[in-house]
Amino acid sequence: MAASIGSLLVGAQLVACSGDDNGSASPADAGNTAADAGATGPVLTLSESRNKLYLGQTAKLDGASIAPNITANAKWVVLAAPSDSAIKTESLQGADTTSPSFKPDVLGQYTLQVSDGVSSSVLVLIEAIDVPVFWRETTFSTPNDGAAVLTAAIATHVGGVYGARDRVIDCPVTSTDDPGRMTFAYSIAAAHVASWGDTWEAPPGQPSRVVVPAVNLDPAHSLTKFSLLAATSQSACSSPDARTLASLDTDAGVPMSGDIPTSEWVWNARFSPDGNRVAFMSDNHGIGRLATIGFDGSGKRELAPTQAEADGGALDPDAATNARVQGGAPLGPLTPRWKDNAHIGWITFHGPTATSNLPMDWELYVVEDKDGAQPELAMRCSNVSPQTFDFLPDGSIVLAGTHEINLDAGTASPTDLLVYKANANKDCELVRNLTNSKTDSDWARDLALSPDKTQVAFLSGTGQGAIFGNNYSLSLATVPVDGSRAPAVVPGAEGGAAPGVGPRWVAGGTALTWGRVVMGAGIFSGIPGGVGGQAAIPVEGGTPRILAEGSSSQTPDGPMHGRIISGIGQGCSVGRGALSSGFMAGSVALGLASLIARRRRRSN
C-alpha cells in the first residue's frame, strides 16, 4: 500500500507559490518571537450599556456615552464575570476614570457598574464571544466489495477559535460516481478551489460572511458547473443567505484523467473591506474577466479584462486569464485585492514567462467598482516574481516575491516580503525588504495583512521545504510593515505549517488561523507527509487550538475513509502556485481510490 501511495507522489511535491521545487519560507530571526513585539491586541471602544466583543479584544468603556450624567468622581467595579474568569475590579485599567479598559479572559458575560459614589449608577453588560472561522470539509470512502464506486461529500463548516462547536452552514454536496471522475470533481472542489474563496469578519454579534468557488459534476449530461457560493456564519442548509452568486456551465465534459480544462472557471473571490461586495475573476469560453457582485446577489458588474497583451500593452478583451495546470489542478491568476471599498487592483503577467513557474514581467491595474469604469495602469515591474500581494494605505503594495540579489559569492534568488511603490513612470520602486533572505532556499510566503495594515503574518522557514520531503519545516511568523523589528515566529506556532495554506487575521486582529499538517497520518504513515488541518493561536502566541483536522485510514483489503480540511482564502494557494497539503493528500487518496477500484474491476 505504501509503495502505491509513494508512486502517486512522484512529481507531486508541494512547492512554493512560484513553483520552485526547492523552496520553503524565509527564516524568522531566531532571537525574536512575536511576544517580543509587546502585542496587547486591538482595543474596541464600547459606547452602549449592552455590548459584544470577540474574545482576545480589549474593551475600552466610553463612559461619556454610556453614562453621560456621571462626569465626575466616576468609579467602575466588576460585579460579575464567568465562573472561570480571573477578571476582578483590580483588573480594570483606569477604574477611577470615565474610560476604563480590560481584556476579557474567557468566553461569557461580564457585568460592570459605573457610579459617582453618591446617587447615580449604570450597569454595563459585556459579552465576550467566539470569532467564527470557516473551512471546507470533504469526506470520502471506498467500499470493500469490489465495486468501482467512490462516495464523497463536501460541506462548508464554521467553528470558533476558542472552542465554539463547528457546524455545517450549507447543504452538503454528495455524489457517487466513477472514481476517475470523482478524483477530478471532488478533490479539486473540496481541497483546492476553497482556497480561492474569502471570508469577511463582521462586527461582534453580527453574522460573518464567506464566499467560495465550487465545481460540481453532472455526469449524466456531461456538464461541469463552476459556481461562486455564499453563506454566513449563521446559515443553515436552504437558508436564504446560503446561495449561489454566480455560475458557469460547460458541456465540454470532464476528462477521466489528465489535466483539467480552464476555459470555464470562476476564480479568486475577494470581499470588499465593508463586506458588501465580492470581486471575482472568471474565464468564460476562454475570455478572462474581472467582475463584482453584491453579497445579496444584486448589482453584478463586469469591470475589465484580466489579461494584458503578450507584449505588455493594453488589456486584451479577448484573452483568457493566464492560468496554468499543476498536478492536474488548475492554478489561477493572483487574487485581486480591494484598494478601498470602491477600487479593485489585480496583477496580470505578460511576456514569454507569463505562464511559467516564475513569471517576472507583470503589471498592476486598478479599476473603480462602477459601470463603465476604465482600468488604469498603476505599476509595472520586471525584477520580481510575485505570489501574493495586498495594498497598503498609501497606495504602495506589499508582496511575497522571488527576486535576485547580489552577494559577495555571486547571486541568489530568495523569496522575500517586499514593499513596492510606483515612481513617476509607473515603474515599481523597492521601498523596503521586510525579511532580507540570503539564499535560494529562503522563503517568506503566504502573506496576510492585519486589519489595520500595520503587520504582516506569513509562513517562514528554510531548507528544501517540500511537504513530502524530509526537510519540511514552516513556521507562522509576523513582521511590521514599517520594518521596525525583525521577523518573529509566533510562540507555539513553530513548524508544522502547510505550504499554500497561510494565515488569516481573526478576532479583530488578535488571533491568527493557518493550515497545519498532521505528519504521518493514516494511510500516509509510510511516507514523510500527512493530511491538512485548521489551527488558531493568539497573535502573542500560546498553545495552538486545532479547529479541524484531516484524517485517512484503511484496513487491509477493507474500505478506505478520508477527511480533507481546506482553509478558505488562505495563503498563496488563492493564486498562482502550490497546492495545499489538504488538497495534495486528498488528490493522492482519491487517485489511490481510483487505482484500487480499477484493479478490483480487472480482478473481477
mmCIF file of N, CA, C and O in Angstrom, residues 487-576:
data_model
loop_
_atom_site.group_PDB
_atom_site.id
_atom_site.type_symbol
_atom_site.label_atom_id
_atom_site.label_comp_id
_atom_site.label_asym_id
_atom_site.label_seq_id
_atom_site.Cartn_x
_atom_site.Cartn_y
_atom_site.Cartn_z
ATOM 1 N N PRO A 487 11.561 39.919 11.507
ATOM 2 C CA PRO A 487 10.505 38.894 11.518
ATOM 3 C C PRO A 487 10.566 38.077 12.795
ATOM 4 O O PRO A 487 11.648 37.798 13.321
ATOM 5 N N ALA A 488 9.385 37.679 13.302
ATOM 6 C CA ALA A 488 9.316 36.979 14.584
ATOM 7 C C ALA A 488 8.363 35.803 14.485
ATOM 8 O O ALA A 488 7.211 35.957 14.068
ATOM 9 N N VAL A 489 8.824 34.623 14.858
ATOM 10 C CA VAL A 489 7.968 33.448 14.899
ATOM 11 C C VAL A 489 6.980 33.588 16.050
ATOM 12 O O VAL A 489 7.333 34.029 17.145
ATOM 13 N N VAL A 490 5.714 33.242 15.805
ATOM 14 C CA VAL A 490 4.697 33.266 16.850
ATOM 15 C C VAL A 490 4.959 32.106 17.807
ATOM 16 O O VAL A 490 4.956 30.949 17.378
ATOM 17 N N PRO A 491 5.210 32.385 19.091
ATOM 18 C CA PRO A 491 5.500 31.284 20.028
ATOM 19 C C PRO A 491 4.368 30.260 20.073
ATOM 20 O O PRO A 491 3.204 30.608 20.236
ATOM 21 N N GLY A 492 4.720 29.001 19.902
ATOM 22 C CA GLY A 492 3.735 27.931 19.865
ATOM 23 C C GLY A 492 3.373 27.521 18.457
ATOM 24 O O GLY A 492 2.722 26.492 18.257
ATOM 25 N N ALA A 493 3.769 28.313 17.455
ATOM 26 C CA ALA A 493 3.455 28.010 16.057
ATOM 27 C C ALA A 493 4.708 27.693 15.266
ATOM 28 O O ALA A 493 4.795 27.968 14.081
ATOM 29 N N GLU A 494 5.683 27.113 15.950
ATOM 30 C CA GLU A 494 6.920 26.739 15.293
ATOM 31 C C GLU A 494 6.715 25.428 14.535
ATOM 32 O O GLU A 494 6.337 24.419 15.114
ATOM 33 N N GLY A 495 6.995 25.433 13.248
ATOM 34 C CA GLY A 495 6.900 24.228 12.442
ATOM 35 C C GLY A 495 5.464 23.782 12.212
ATOM 36 O O GLY A 495 4.517 24.289 12.806
ATOM 37 N N GLY A 496 5.313 22.839 11.301
ATOM 38 C CA GLY A 496 4.013 22.224 11.072
ATOM 39 C C GLY A 496 3.065 22.997 10.192
ATOM 40 O O GLY A 496 1.942 22.553 9.972
ATOM 41 N N ALA A 497 3.472 24.160 9.675
ATOM 42 C CA ALA A 497 2.574 24.925 8.813
ATOM 43 C C ALA A 497 2.543 24.318 7.418
ATOM 44 O O ALA A 497 3.536 23.788 6.935
ATOM 45 N N ALA A 498 1.400 24.410 6.769
ATOM 46 C CA ALA A 498 1.215 23.797 5.452
ATOM 47 C C ALA A 498 1.473 24.813 4.354
ATOM 48 O O ALA A 498 0.842 25.869 4.328
ATOM 49 N N PRO A 499 2.402 24.546 3.441
ATOM 50 C CA PRO A 499 2.631 25.462 2.324
ATOM 51 C C PRO A 499 1.349 25.706 1.541
ATOM 52 O O PRO A 499 0.592 24.779 1.265
ATOM 53 N N GLY A 500 1.106 26.962 1.208
ATOM 54 C CA GLY A 500 -0.085 27.294 0.445
ATOM 55 C C GLY A 500 -1.322 27.500 1.283
ATOM 56 O O GLY A 500 -2.351 27.907 0.776
ATOM 57 N N VAL A 501 -1.255 27.234 2.594
ATOM 58 C CA VAL A 501 -2.413 27.439 3.475
ATOM 59 C C VAL A 501 -1.977 28.409 4.564
ATOM 60 O O VAL A 501 -1.802 28.059 5.718
ATOM 61 N N GLY A 502 -1.746 29.637 4.139
ATOM 62 C CA GLY A 502 -1.185 30.647 5.017
ATOM 63 C C GLY A 502 -2.188 31.230 5.983
ATOM 64 O O GLY A 502 -3.326 30.802 6.070
ATOM 65 N N PRO A 503 -1.754 32.248 6.735
ATOM 66 C CA PRO A 503 -2.556 32.756 7.845
ATOM 67 C C PRO A 503 -3.671 33.691 7.432
ATOM 68 O O PRO A 503 -3.664 34.270 6.340
ATOM 69 N N ARG A 504 -4.640 33.822 8.342
ATOM 70 C CA ARG A 504 -5.657 34.865 8.296
ATOM 71 C C ARG A 504 -5.745 35.476 9.683
ATOM 72 O O ARG A 504 -5.633 34.787 10.685
ATOM 73 N N TRP A 505 -5.932 36.800 9.742
ATOM 74 C CA TRP A 505 -6.133 37.501 10.995
ATOM 75 C C TRP A 505 -7.615 37.432 11.361
ATOM 76 O O TRP A 505 -8.480 37.689 10.532
ATOM 77 N N VAL A 506 -7.904 37.090 12.597
ATOM 78 C CA VAL A 506 -9.294 36.982 13.048
ATOM 79 C C VAL A 506 -9.433 37.646 14.412
ATOM 80 O O VAL A 506 -8.448 38.066 15.031
ATOM 81 N N ALA A 507 -10.672 37.727 14.880
ATOM 82 C CA ALA A 507 -10.993 38.325 16.188
ATOM 83 C C ALA A 507 -10.446 39.739 16.279
ATOM 84 O O ALA A 507 -9.807 40.121 17.256
ATOM 85 N N GLY A 508 -10.725 40.527 15.239
ATOM 86 C CA GLY A 508 -10.287 41.910 15.239
ATOM 87 C C GLY A 508 -8.796 42.079 15.169
ATOM 88 O O GLY A 508 -8.269 43.134 15.534
ATOM 89 N N GLY A 509 -8.082 41.055 14.700
ATOM 90 C CA GLY A 509 -6.638 41.130 14.596
ATOM 91 C C GLY A 509 -5.917 40.631 15.828
ATOM 92 O O GLY A 509 -4.714 40.858 15.972
ATOM 93 N N THR A 510 -6.611 39.929 16.725
ATOM 94 C CA THR A 510 -5.980 39.429 17.949
ATOM 95 C C THR A 510 -5.533 37.976 17.843
ATOM 96 O O THR A 510 -4.824 37.490 18.720
ATOM 97 N N ALA A 511 -5.943 37.271 16.805
ATOM 98 C CA ALA A 511 -5.587 35.856 16.646
ATOM 99 C C ALA A 511 -5.316 35.571 15.173
ATOM 100 O O ALA A 511 -5.665 36.369 14.293
ATOM 101 N N LEU A 512 -4.677 34.429 14.917
ATOM 102 C CA LEU A 512 -4.360 34.005 13.566
ATOM 103 C C LEU A 512 -4.826 32.571 13.372
ATOM 104 O O LEU A 512 -4.727 31.746 14.281
ATOM 105 N N THR A 513 -5.357 32.284 12.192
ATOM 106 C CA THR A 513 -5.618 30.907 11.798
ATOM 107 C C THR A 513 -4.711 30.568 10.628
ATOM 108 O O THR A 513 -4.349 31.435 9.839
ATOM 109 N N TRP A 514 -4.336 29.306 10.521
ATOM 110 C CA TRP A 514 -3.454 28.899 9.437
ATOM 111 C C TRP A 514 -3.556 27.391 9.253
ATOM 112 O O TRP A 514 -4.141 26.694 10.077
ATOM 113 N N GLY A 515 -2.992 26.905 8.162
ATOM 114 C CA GLY A 515 -3.040 25.490 7.863
ATOM 115 C C GLY A 515 -1.948 24.722 8.583
ATOM 116 O O GLY A 515 -0.785 25.129 8.576
ATOM 117 N N ARG A 516 -2.321 23.623 9.206
ATOM 118 C CA ARG A 516 -1.367 22.755 9.883
ATOM 119 C C ARG A 516 -1.311 21.411 9.152
ATOM 120 O O ARG A 516 -2.245 21.027 8.454
ATOM 121 N N VAL A 517 -0.244 20.677 9.359
ATOM 122 C CA VAL A 517 -0.080 19.372 8.741
ATOM 123 C C VAL A 517 0.034 18.316 9.825
ATOM 124 O O VAL A 517 0.801 18.469 10.776
ATOM 125 N N VAL A 518 -0.760 17.264 9.696
ATOM 126 C CA VAL A 518 -0.658 16.115 10.587
ATOM 127 C C VAL A 518 0.311 15.145 9.929
ATOM 128 O O VAL A 518 -0.026 14.478 8.953
ATOM 129 N N MET A 519 1.511 15.084 10.442
ATOM 130 C CA MET A 519 2.545 14.288 9.790
ATOM 131 C C MET A 519 2.319 12.798 10.032
ATOM 132 O O MET A 519 1.935 12.373 11.127
ATOM 133 N N GLY A 520 2.574 11.997 9.001
ATOM 134 C CA GLY A 520 2.493 10.546 9.127
ATOM 135 C C GLY A 520 1.123 10.055 9.529
ATOM 136 O O GLY A 520 0.974 9.171 10.358
ATOM 137 N N ALA A 521 0.060 10.657 8.948
ATOM 138 C CA ALA A 521 -1.297 10.324 9.372
ATOM 139 C C ALA A 521 -1.876 9.203 8.517
ATOM 140 O O ALA A 521 -1.750 9.194 7.300
ATOM 141 N N GLY A 522 -2.533 8.253 9.176
ATOM 142 C CA GLY A 522 -3.328 7.240 8.492
ATOM 143 C C GLY A 522 -2.564 6.489 7.430
ATOM 144 O O GLY A 522 -1.457 6.002 7.639
ATOM 145 N N ILE A 523 -3.143 6.427 6.237
ATOM 146 C CA ILE A 523 -2.522 5.673 5.153
ATOM 147 C C ILE A 523 -1.243 6.334 4.663
ATOM 148 O O ILE A 523 -0.515 5.764 3.860
ATOM 149 N N PHE A 524 -0.972 7.564 5.137
ATOM 150 C CA PHE A 524 0.240 8.249 4.731
ATOM 151 C C PHE A 524 1.380 8.027 5.714
ATOM 152 O O PHE A 524 2.399 8.692 5.654
ATOM 153 N N SER A 525 1.227 7.107 6.679
ATOM 154 C CA SER A 525 2.238 6.916 7.706
ATOM 155 C C SER A 525 3.550 6.378 7.145
ATOM 156 O O SER A 525 4.594 6.517 7.779
ATOM 157 N N GLY A 526 3.527 5.794 5.971
ATOM 158 C CA GLY A 526 4.743 5.219 5.412
ATOM 159 C C GLY A 526 5.583 6.210 4.640
ATOM 160 O O GLY A 526 6.634 5.850 4.117
ATOM 161 N N ILE A 527 5.151 7.466 4.535
ATOM 162 C CA ILE A 527 5.901 8.467 3.799
ATOM 163 C C ILE A 527 6.019 9.725 4.641
ATOM 164 O O ILE A 527 5.228 9.943 5.562
ATOM 165 N N PRO A 528 6.994 10.584 4.375
ATOM 166 C CA PRO A 528 7.122 11.830 5.129
ATOM 167 C C PRO A 528 6.128 12.862 4.625
ATOM 168 O O PRO A 528 6.459 13.783 3.898
ATOM 169 N N GLY A 529 4.895 12.697 4.963
ATOM 170 C CA GLY A 529 3.862 13.623 4.554
ATOM 171 C C GLY A 529 2.722 13.575 5.534
ATOM 172 O O GLY A 529 2.862 13.148 6.664
ATOM 173 N N GLY A 530 1.525 14.019 5.142
ATOM 174 C CA GLY A 530 0.413 13.979 6.067
ATOM 175 C C GLY A 530 -0.824 14.596 5.478
ATOM 176 O O GLY A 530 -0.915 14.844 4.281
ATOM 177 N N VAL A 531 -1.799 14.848 6.328
ATOM 178 C CA VAL A 531 -3.039 15.463 5.903
ATOM 179 C C VAL A 531 -3.204 16.791 6.610
ATOM 180 O O VAL A 531 -2.634 17.024 7.670
ATOM 181 N N GLY A 532 -3.975 17.691 6.010
ATOM 182 C CA GLY A 532 -4.063 19.048 6.497
ATOM 183 C C GLY A 532 -5.101 19.244 7.577
ATOM 184 O O GLY A 532 -5.961 18.401 7.821
ATOM 185 N N GLY A 533 -4.998 20.386 8.233
ATOM 186 C CA GLY A 533 -5.951 20.773 9.262
ATOM 187 C C GLY A 533 -5.987 22.279 9.397
ATOM 188 O O GLY A 533 -5.269 23.002 8.706
ATOM 189 N N GLN A 534 -6.858 22.762 10.277
ATOM 190 C CA GLN A 534 -7.016 24.189 10.520
ATOM 191 C C GLN A 534 -6.700 24.455 11.983
ATOM 192 O O GLN A 534 -7.233 23.809 12.883
ATOM 193 N N ALA A 535 -5.792 25.422 12.245
ATOM 194 C CA ALA A 535 -5.383 25.741 13.600
ATOM 195 C C ALA A 535 -5.541 27.229 13.852
ATOM 196 O O ALA A 535 -5.677 28.030 12.922
ATOM 197 N N ALA A 536 -5.525 27.624 15.131
ATOM 198 C CA ALA A 536 -5.630 29.022 15.520
ATOM 199 C C ALA A 536 -4.765 29.266 16.739
ATOM 200 O O ALA A 536 -4.523 28.356 17.549
ATOM 201 N N ILE A 537 -4.311 30.508 16.895
ATOM 202 C CA ILE A 537 -3.442 30.863 18.011
ATOM 203 C C ILE A 537 -3.541 32.372 18.230
ATOM 204 O O ILE A 537 -3.719 33.136 17.273
ATOM 205 N N PRO A 538 -3.466 32.846 19.487
ATOM 206 C CA PRO A 538 -3.402 34.297 19.720
ATOM 207 C C PRO A 538 -2.159 34.885 19.054
ATOM 208 O O PRO A 538 -1.130 34.206 18.916
ATOM 209 N N VAL A 539 -2.231 36.139 18.650
ATOM 210 C CA VAL A 539 -1.106 36.770 17.968
ATOM 211 C C VAL A 539 0.147 36.751 18.830
ATOM 212 O O VAL A 539 1.262 36.591 18.325
ATOM 213 N N GLU A 540 -0.016 36.906 20.141
ATOM 214 C CA GLU A 540 1.148 36.911 21.020
ATOM 215 C C GLU A 540 1.689 35.518 21.285
ATOM 216 O O GLU A 540 2.724 35.342 21.931
ATOM 217 N N GLY A 541 1.020 34.482 20.794
ATOM 218 C CA GLY A 541 1.477 33.118 20.955
ATOM 219 C C GLY A 541 0.728 32.376 22.040
ATOM 220 O O GLY A 541 -0.145 32.910 22.718
ATOM 221 N N GLY A 542 1.052 31.124 22.200
ATOM 222 C CA GLY A 542 0.384 30.266 23.177
ATOM 223 C C GLY A 542 0.317 28.842 22.663
ATOM 224 O O GLY A 542 1.145 28.418 21.848
ATOM 225 N N THR A 543 -0.684 28.129 23.123
ATOM 226 C CA THR A 543 -0.895 26.759 22.662
ATOM 227 C C THR A 543 -1.867 26.768 21.493
ATOM 228 O O THR A 543 -2.995 27.256 21.635
ATOM 229 N N PRO A 544 -1.476 26.269 20.330
ATOM 230 C CA PRO A 544 -2.395 26.275 19.190
ATOM 231 C C PRO A 544 -3.641 25.450 19.471
ATOM 232 O O PRO A 544 -3.584 24.413 20.143
ATOM 233 N N ARG A 545 -4.761 25.911 18.959
ATOM 234 C CA ARG A 545 -6.006 25.150 19.024
ATOM 235 C C ARG A 545 -6.267 24.544 17.655
ATOM 236 O O ARG A 545 -6.245 25.251 16.650
ATOM 237 N N ILE A 546 -6.494 23.250 17.609
ATOM 238 C CA ILE A 546 -6.797 22.574 16.349
ATOM 239 C C ILE A 546 -8.306 22.650 16.145
ATOM 240 O O ILE A 546 -9.082 22.039 16.874
ATOM 241 N N LEU A 547 -8.739 23.427 15.152
ATOM 242 C CA LEU A 547 -10.166 23.620 14.893
ATOM 243 C C LEU A 547 -10.750 22.466 14.089
ATOM 244 O O LEU A 547 -11.904 22.087 14.288
ATOM 245 N N ALA A 548 -9.981 21.944 13.166
ATOM 246 C CA ALA A 548 -10.428 20.810 12.343
ATOM 247 C C ALA A 548 -9.181 20.098 11.846
ATOM 248 O O ALA A 548 -8.155 20.727 11.602
ATOM 249 N N GLU A 549 -9.287 18.791 11.683
ATOM 250 C CA GLU A 549 -8.119 18.001 11.355
ATOM 251 C C GLU A 549 -8.477 16.948 10.324
ATOM 252 O O GLU A 549 -9.488 16.256 10.458
ATOM 253 N N GLY A 550 -7.656 16.843 9.297
ATOM 254 C CA GLY A 550 -7.862 15.811 8.299
ATOM 255 C C GLY A 550 -7.454 14.446 8.820
ATOM 256 O O GLY A 550 -6.758 14.317 9.825
ATOM 257 N N SER A 551 -7.904 13.419 8.133
ATOM 258 C CA SER A 551 -7.565 12.062 8.544
ATOM 259 C C SER A 551 -7.717 11.128 7.360
ATOM 260 O O SER A 551 -8.385 11.445 6.370
ATOM 261 N N SER A 552 -7.095 9.976 7.476
ATOM 262 C CA SER A 552 -7.277 8.935 6.465
ATOM 263 C C SER A 552 -6.960 7.591 7.107
ATOM 264 O O SER A 552 -6.120 7.495 8.000
ATOM 265 N N SER A 553 -7.659 6.567 6.672
ATOM 266 C CA SER A 553 -7.435 5.242 7.248
ATOM 267 C C SER A 553 -7.897 4.175 6.264
ATOM 268 O O SER A 553 -8.762 4.409 5.426
ATOM 269 N N GLN A 554 -7.291 3.010 6.413
ATOM 270 C CA GLN A 554 -7.721 1.857 5.631
ATOM 271 C C GLN A 554 -7.252 0.580 6.322
ATOM 272 O O GLN A 554 -6.117 0.500 6.803
ATOM 273 N N THR A 555 -8.135 -0.389 6.389
ATOM 274 C CA THR A 555 -7.773 -1.697 6.902
ATOM 275 C C THR A 555 -7.374 -2.581 5.724
ATOM 276 O O THR A 555 -7.769 -2.331 4.587
ATOM 277 N N PRO A 556 -6.578 -3.614 5.944
ATOM 278 C CA PRO A 556 -6.159 -4.484 4.835
ATOM 279 C C PRO A 556 -7.362 -5.012 4.056
ATOM 280 O O PRO A 556 -8.287 -5.599 4.621
ATOM 281 N N ASP A 557 -7.346 -4.755 2.750
ATOM 282 C CA ASP A 557 -8.409 -5.215 1.845
ATOM 283 C C ASP A 557 -9.780 -4.697 2.270
ATOM 284 O O ASP A 557 -10.811 -5.263 1.893
ATOM 285 N N GLY A 558 -9.803 -3.615 3.055
ATOM 286 C CA GLY A 558 -11.073 -3.058 3.508
ATOM 287 C C GLY A 558 -11.311 -1.681 2.924
ATOM 288 O O GLY A 558 -10.539 -1.189 2.094
ATOM 289 N N PRO A 559 -12.390 -1.041 3.332
ATOM 290 C CA PRO A 559 -12.703 0.291 2.807
ATOM 291 C C PRO A 559 -11.684 1.331 3.277
ATOM 292 O O PRO A 559 -11.081 1.197 4.349
ATOM 293 N N MET A 560 -11.499 2.364 2.469
ATOM 294 C CA MET A 560 -10.650 3.488 2.828
ATOM 295 C C MET A 560 -11.539 4.684 3.108
ATOM 296 O O MET A 560 -12.485 4.965 2.377
ATOM 297 N N HIS A 561 -11.237 5.395 4.182
ATOM 298 C CA HIS A 561 -12.001 6.572 4.558
ATOM 299 C C HIS A 561 -11.048 7.747 4.705
ATOM 300 O O HIS A 561 -9.900 7.590 5.135
ATOM 301 N N GLY A 562 -11.523 8.922 4.357
ATOM 302 C CA GLY A 562 -10.676 10.101 4.483
ATOM 303 C C GLY A 562 -11.467 11.351 4.774
ATOM 304 O O GLY A 562 -12.672 11.431 4.507
ATOM 305 N N ARG A 563 -10.790 12.333 5.352
ATOM 306 C CA ARG A 563 -11.372 13.648 5.654
ATOM 307 C C ARG A 563 -10.328 14.694 5.290
ATOM 308 O O ARG A 563 -9.213 14.679 5.800
ATOM 309 N N ILE A 564 -10.699 15.591 4.387
ATOM 310 C CA ILE A 564 -9.790 16.632 3.921
ATOM 311 C C ILE A 564 -10.309 17.974 4.404
ATOM 312 O O ILE A 564 -11.467 18.328 4.175
ATOM 313 N N ILE A 565 -9.456 18.741 5.064
ATOM 314 C CA ILE A 565 -9.811 20.066 5.570
ATOM 315 C C ILE A 565 -9.099 21.113 4.720
ATOM 316 O O ILE A 565 -7.885 21.034 4.515
ATOM 317 N N SER A 566 -9.842 22.104 4.242
ATOM 318 C CA SER A 566 -9.293 23.122 3.354
ATOM 319 C C SER A 566 -9.617 24.504 3.892
ATOM 320 O O SER A 566 -10.785 24.859 4.047
ATOM 321 N N GLY A 567 -8.583 25.285 4.184
ATOM 322 C CA GLY A 567 -8.806 26.669 4.578
ATOM 323 C C GLY A 567 -9.371 27.472 3.429
ATOM 324 O O GLY A 567 -9.092 27.193 2.255
ATOM 325 N N ILE A 568 -10.158 28.475 3.730
ATOM 326 C CA ILE A 568 -10.815 29.288 2.704
ATOM 327 C C ILE A 568 -10.076 30.612 2.562
ATOM 328 O O ILE A 568 -9.960 31.370 3.522
ATOM 329 N N GLY A 569 -9.575 30.859 1.346
ATOM 330 C CA GLY A 569 -8.926 32.127 1.065
ATOM 331 C C GLY A 569 -7.654 32.344 1.832
ATOM 332 O O GLY A 569 -7.336 33.473 2.188
ATOM 333 N N GLN A 570 -6.878 31.313 2.077
ATOM 334 C CA GLN A 570 -5.671 31.447 2.884
ATOM 335 C C GLN A 570 -4.427 31.250 2.037
ATOM 336 O O GLN A 570 -4.321 30.285 1.293
ATOM 337 N N GLY A 571 -3.491 32.166 2.169
ATOM 338 C CA GLY A 571 -2.169 31.958 1.625
ATOM 339 C C GLY A 571 -2.091 32.050 0.123
ATOM 340 O O GLY A 571 -3.002 32.498 -0.561
ATOM 341 N N CYS A 572 -0.949 31.606 -0.428
ATOM 342 C CA CYS A 572 -0.718 31.788 -1.853
ATOM 343 C C CYS A 572 -1.490 30.795 -2.683
ATOM 344 O O CYS A 572 -1.509 30.897 -3.903
ATOM 345 N N SER A 573 -2.138 29.815 -2.081
ATOM 346 C CA SER A 573 -2.935 28.893 -2.875
ATOM 347 C C SER A 573 -4.176 29.584 -3.426
ATOM 348 O O SER A 573 -4.878 29.031 -4.245
ATOM 349 N N VAL A 574 -4.435 30.842 -2.986
ATOM 350 C CA VAL A 574 -5.514 31.597 -3.602
ATOM 351 C C VAL A 574 -5.078 32.138 -4.952
ATOM 352 O O VAL A 574 -5.871 32.706 -5.687
ATOM 353 N N GLY A 575 -3.840 32.010 -5.274
ATOM 354 C CA GLY A 575 -3.384 32.492 -6.563
ATOM 355 C C GLY A 575 -2.491 31.478 -7.233
ATOM 356 O O GLY A 575 -2.607 30.266 -7.052
ATOM 357 N N ARG A 576 -1.560 31.958 -8.001
ATOM 358 C CA ARG A 576 -0.646 31.119 -8.746
ATOM 359 C C ARG A 576 0.258 30.384 -7.773
ATOM 360 O O ARG A 576 0.897 30.983 -6.932
#
